[in-house]
Amino acid sequence: MIDTKASFDREAAGAAKHARPLFFISDLHLSEAIPRTVAAFEHFIEVTANEADSVFILGDLFEFWIGDDILDAPATDARAAFARRMARVMHTLSERGIGLYVMHGNRDVLLGPRFMKDAGAMLLPDPFVITAFGKRLVLAHGDGLCTADRMYQHFRAVARSRFAQRLFLGLPLNTRLGIGQRMRAKSEGARMTRTSAKYDVTKKAVSELFIGSHTHTLIHGHTHRPAMHREVEGVRWVLPDWELDTASPRGGYLRLDENGLRPQPL
Ligand code: MN
């Protein structure tokens, strides 16, 4: 497992020694409304991940997360039961000696220490550098790289501020659930129109991340445009989103082993 106390520009101790692969996923957007995607995630955790040293979830595991206190809500609330079920299945990784590292996405930035404990996960800062199989990589959710969307970057800064988070978490759980539901409906409507370059990463942000992290390999999600891009300073891998409850199911993960990085289907 990887020492997450490693600072941004320091090699994570011991990571290169491991022979078992690392798996990377992101953008599952899990909720109780998409049972096939949830089932695929459970299969990934319970079966696929058995081969791995560690699983890295690079943001937007959940469609939205309105605060860790959902884990204490009455069992009659389907969303509370769902949150507990997901934490429970994730916790089985640590019981099998498999590392679990979770990075915030834009939708689940409120995942906190209580969730991490229940899921047996370590929270990673964004971005985060790891070293494994002799390779130095930088991991990010990806939303911070979409710098052409200035309105979003402004929202992101607010959403990540401690003040705004405290204000939001101070609202009653039901109010937060209502806000989450409305934000979700709004983003569903916007999803179709989000194909323009404005909603992709910028060359400048990617270049700055490569240079600042002293790496030549970047893995990120968020844009839902899975690909391998050869940039000026290095190779940029984009993770696929998972959506198995539509007519065109998709999903997958990246695998890192001694042969390098490889996209894998579910
Ligand atoms: Mn995202």
Coordinates of C-alpha atoms and ligand atoms in Angstrom, one line a residue:
M1 CA 0.0 0.0 0.0
I2 CA 1.0 3.6 -0.6
D3 CA 2.0 6.1 2.0
T4 CA -0.4 8.9 1.5
K5 CA 1.5 11.1 3.9
A6 CA 3.9 11.6 0.9
S7 CA 4.0 15.2 -0.1
F8 CA 3.0 16.4 -3.5
D9 CA 6.5 16.3 -5.0
R10 CA 7.9 13.4 -3.1
E11 CA 7.9 9.8 -4.2
A12 CA 5.5 7.6 -2.3
A13 CA 7.6 5.3 -0.2
G14 CA 7.7 1.7 -1.1
A15 CA 5.1 1.8 -3.9
A16 CA 7.5 0.6 -6.6
K17 CA 8.2 -2.7 -4.8
H18 CA 4.7 -4.1 -5.3
A19 CA 4.2 -6.7 -8.0
R20 CA 0.4 -6.5 -7.9
P21 CA -1.2 -4.0 -10.2
L22 CA -2.9 -0.7 -9.3
F23 CA -6.4 -0.1 -10.6
F24 CA -7.8 3.4 -11.4
I25 CA -11.5 4.3 -11.8
S26 CA -13.5 7.5 -11.6
D27 CA -16.9 9.1 -12.5
L28 CA -19.2 6.2 -11.5
H29 CA -21.8 8.8 -10.4
L30 CA -23.4 6.1 -8.2
S31 CA -26.9 6.5 -6.8
E32 CA -29.7 4.2 -6.0
A33 CA -31.3 5.2 -9.3
I34 CA -28.8 3.3 -11.5
P35 CA -28.8 -0.3 -10.2
R36 CA -26.8 -1.9 -13.1
T37 CA -24.0 0.6 -12.6
V38 CA -24.1 -0.1 -8.8
A39 CA -24.0 -3.9 -9.5
A40 CA -21.0 -3.4 -11.8
F41 CA -19.2 -1.4 -9.1
E42 CA -19.9 -4.1 -6.5
H43 CA -18.6 -6.8 -8.9
F44 CA -15.5 -4.7 -9.5
I45 CA -14.8 -4.3 -5.8
E46 CA -15.7 -7.9 -4.8
V47 CA -14.2 -9.8 -7.7
T48 CA -12.0 -7.7 -10.2
A49 CA -10.1 -5.9 -7.4
N50 CA -8.9 -9.1 -5.8
E51 CA -5.9 -9.0 -8.2
A52 CA -5.0 -5.5 -7.3
D53 CA -2.6 -4.1 -4.7
S54 CA -4.7 -0.9 -4.5
V55 CA -7.8 0.7 -6.0
F56 CA -7.8 4.4 -6.7
I57 CA -11.1 6.2 -7.1
L58 CA -10.3 9.6 -8.8
G59 CA -13.5 11.5 -8.0
D60 CA -17.2 11.5 -8.6
L61 CA -17.8 8.0 -7.1
F62 CA -21.2 9.3 -6.1
E63 CA -23.7 11.4 -8.1
F64 CA -23.9 13.7 -5.1
W65 CA -22.9 13.5 -1.5
I66 CA -24.6 15.9 0.9
G67 CA -22.6 15.1 4.0
D68 CA -21.4 12.1 6.0
D69 CA -24.4 12.3 8.4
I70 CA -26.4 10.5 5.6
L71 CA -24.7 7.4 7.0
D72 CA -26.6 7.9 10.3
A73 CA -30.0 8.7 8.7
P74 CA -32.9 6.2 9.4
A75 CA -32.8 3.0 7.4
T76 CA -36.2 3.9 6.0
D77 CA -34.4 6.5 3.8
A78 CA -33.4 4.7 0.6
R79 CA -30.5 7.1 0.1
A80 CA -29.1 6.4 3.6
A81 CA -29.4 2.7 3.1
F82 CA -27.6 3.0 -0.2
A83 CA -24.8 5.1 1.2
R84 CA -24.2 2.5 4.0
R85 CA -24.3 -0.3 1.5
M86 CA -21.6 1.3 -0.7
A87 CA -19.4 2.0 2.4
R88 CA -19.8 -1.6 3.5
V89 CA -18.8 -3.1 0.2
M90 CA -15.8 -0.8 -0.1
H91 CA -14.7 -1.7 3.3
T92 CA -14.3 -5.3 2.2
L93 CA -11.2 -4.2 0.3
S94 CA -9.2 -3.4 3.4
E95 CA -10.4 -6.7 5.0
R96 CA -8.7 -8.4 2.0
G97 CA -5.6 -6.3 2.4
I98 CA -6.3 -4.2 -0.7
G99 CA -5.6 -0.5 -0.5
L100 CA -8.4 2.0 -1.2
Y101 CA -7.7 5.6 -2.0
V102 CA -10.4 8.1 -2.8
M103 CA -10.1 11.6 -4.3
H104 CA -12.9 14.1 -4.2
G105 CA -14.7 14.9 -7.5
N106 CA -16.9 17.9 -8.1
R107 CA -20.0 16.0 -7.1
D108 CA -18.8 14.3 -3.9
V109 CA -16.4 17.0 -2.5
L110 CA -18.2 16.6 0.8
L111 CA -17.1 13.0 1.4
G112 CA -15.5 13.3 4.8
P113 CA -13.5 11.4 7.4
R114 CA -16.6 9.4 8.6
F115 CA -17.2 8.0 5.2
M116 CA -13.5 7.2 4.7
K117 CA -13.5 5.3 8.0
D118 CA -16.6 3.4 7.1
A119 CA -15.3 2.6 3.6
G120 CA -11.8 1.7 4.9
A121 CA -10.4 4.4 2.5
M122 CA -7.8 7.0 2.6
L123 CA -8.6 10.5 1.2
L124 CA -6.1 11.8 -1.4
P125 CA -5.5 15.4 -2.1
D126 CA -6.1 16.6 -5.7
P127 CA -3.6 16.5 -7.4
F128 CA -1.5 13.6 -5.9
V129 CA 1.8 12.1 -7.1
I130 CA 2.5 8.4 -6.7
T131 CA 5.4 6.2 -7.7
A132 CA 4.8 2.6 -8.7
F133 CA 6.6 0.2 -11.0
G134 CA 9.3 2.7 -11.5
K135 CA 6.9 5.2 -12.9
R136 CA 6.0 8.6 -11.4
L137 CA 2.4 9.6 -12.0
V138 CA 0.2 12.5 -11.1
L139 CA -3.5 11.8 -10.3
A140 CA -6.3 14.4 -10.5
H141 CA -10.0 14.4 -10.8
G142 CA -9.7 16.7 -13.8
D143 CA -12.2 19.5 -13.0
G144 CA -9.4 21.7 -11.8
L145 CA -7.8 21.4 -15.3
C146 CA -10.9 22.7 -17.1
T147 CA -9.7 26.3 -16.8
A148 CA -11.6 27.7 -19.9
D149 CA -14.8 27.4 -17.9
R150 CA -14.2 30.4 -15.7
M151 CA -17.7 30.3 -14.1
Y152 CA -17.1 26.7 -13.0
Q153 CA -13.7 27.4 -11.6
H154 CA -15.2 30.2 -9.5
F155 CA -17.9 27.7 -8.3
R156 CA -15.2 25.1 -7.6
A157 CA -13.3 27.5 -5.4
V158 CA -16.4 28.3 -3.4
A159 CA -17.5 24.6 -3.2
R160 CA -14.1 23.7 -1.8
S161 CA -13.9 26.5 0.7
R162 CA -14.3 25.5 4.3
F163 CA -16.6 28.3 5.0
A164 CA -19.1 27.3 2.3
Q165 CA -18.9 23.7 3.2
R166 CA -19.7 24.5 6.9
L167 CA -22.6 26.7 5.9
F168 CA -24.0 23.9 3.7
L169 CA -23.4 21.1 6.3
G170 CA -25.2 23.3 8.9
L171 CA -28.5 23.0 6.9
P172 CA -30.9 20.2 7.9
L173 CA -30.3 16.9 6.1
N174 CA -33.6 17.1 4.3
T175 CA -32.8 20.6 3.0
R176 CA -29.4 19.3 1.7
L177 CA -31.1 16.3 0.1
G178 CA -33.4 18.7 -1.7
I179 CA -30.6 20.9 -2.9
G180 CA -28.6 17.8 -4.1
Q181 CA -31.6 16.6 -6.0
R182 CA -32.1 19.9 -7.8
M183 CA -28.4 20.2 -8.7
R184 CA -28.6 16.7 -10.1
A185 CA -31.6 17.5 -12.2
K186 CA -29.9 20.6 -13.5
S187 CA -26.7 18.8 -14.4
E188 CA -28.6 16.0 -16.2
G189 CA -30.2 18.7 -18.4
A190 CA -26.7 20.2 -19.1
R191 CA -25.0 16.9 -19.8
M192 CA -26.1 16.8 -23.5
T193 CA -24.7 20.3 -24.3
R194 CA -21.3 19.7 -22.6
T195 CA -19.3 18.6 -25.6
S196 CA -17.6 21.9 -26.5
A197 CA -14.0 22.5 -25.8
K198 CA -14.9 24.8 -22.9
Y199 CA -15.7 21.7 -20.8
D200 CA -12.4 19.9 -21.5
V201 CA -9.0 20.4 -19.9
T202 CA -6.8 23.2 -21.2
K203 CA -3.3 22.6 -22.6
K204 CA -2.0 25.3 -20.2
A205 CA -3.4 23.7 -17.1
V206 CA -2.2 20.2 -18.1
S207 CA 1.3 21.6 -18.9
E208 CA 1.5 23.4 -15.6
L209 CA 0.5 20.2 -13.7
F210 CA 3.1 18.1 -15.5
I211 CA 5.8 20.7 -14.8
G212 CA 4.7 21.4 -11.2
S213 CA 4.6 17.7 -10.3
H214 CA 7.8 16.7 -12.2
T215 CA 5.9 13.9 -13.9
H216 CA 5.3 12.7 -17.5
T217 CA 2.2 10.7 -16.8
L218 CA -1.2 12.1 -15.8
I219 CA -4.4 10.1 -15.0
H220 CA -7.6 12.0 -14.6
G221 CA -11.4 11.6 -15.1
H222 CA -14.2 14.1 -15.1
T223 CA -14.5 14.9 -18.8
H224 CA -16.0 11.5 -19.7
R225 CA -13.8 11.4 -22.8
P226 CA -11.7 8.3 -22.2
A227 CA -8.5 8.4 -24.3
M228 CA -4.7 8.5 -24.2
H229 CA -3.3 11.8 -25.3
R230 CA 0.3 12.6 -26.1
E231 CA 0.9 16.1 -24.7
V232 CA 4.0 18.1 -25.0
E233 CA 5.3 17.2 -21.5
G234 CA 3.9 13.7 -21.1
V235 CA 1.1 11.2 -21.6
R236 CA -2.4 12.1 -20.4
W237 CA -4.8 9.2 -19.7
V238 CA -8.5 10.0 -19.3
L239 CA -10.6 7.5 -17.4
P240 CA -14.1 6.5 -18.7
D241 CA -17.2 7.3 -16.8
W242 CA -19.5 4.4 -15.8
E243 CA -23.0 4.2 -17.1
L244 CA -24.6 0.8 -17.4
D245 CA -28.2 1.8 -17.1
T246 CA -28.5 3.2 -20.6
A247 CA -28.9 1.7 -24.0
S248 CA -25.2 2.2 -24.7
P249 CA -23.5 0.9 -21.5
R250 CA -20.0 2.0 -20.8
G251 CA -17.3 1.9 -18.1
G252 CA -13.9 0.5 -17.5
Y253 CA -10.7 1.1 -15.6
L254 CA -7.0 1.7 -16.0
R255 CA -4.5 -1.0 -14.9
L256 CA -0.9 -0.2 -14.0
D257 CA 1.6 -3.0 -13.7
E258 CA 5.2 -3.7 -14.8
N259 CA 4.1 -3.3 -18.4
G260 CA 2.7 0.1 -17.9
L261 CA -0.8 1.5 -18.1
R262 CA -3.6 -0.3 -20.0
P263 CA -7.3 0.5 -20.3
Q264 CA -9.5 -2.5 -19.3
P265 CA -13.2 -3.1 -20.0
L266 CA -15.5 -4.1 -17.2
Ligands
MN1 MN -16.5 15.3 -12.3

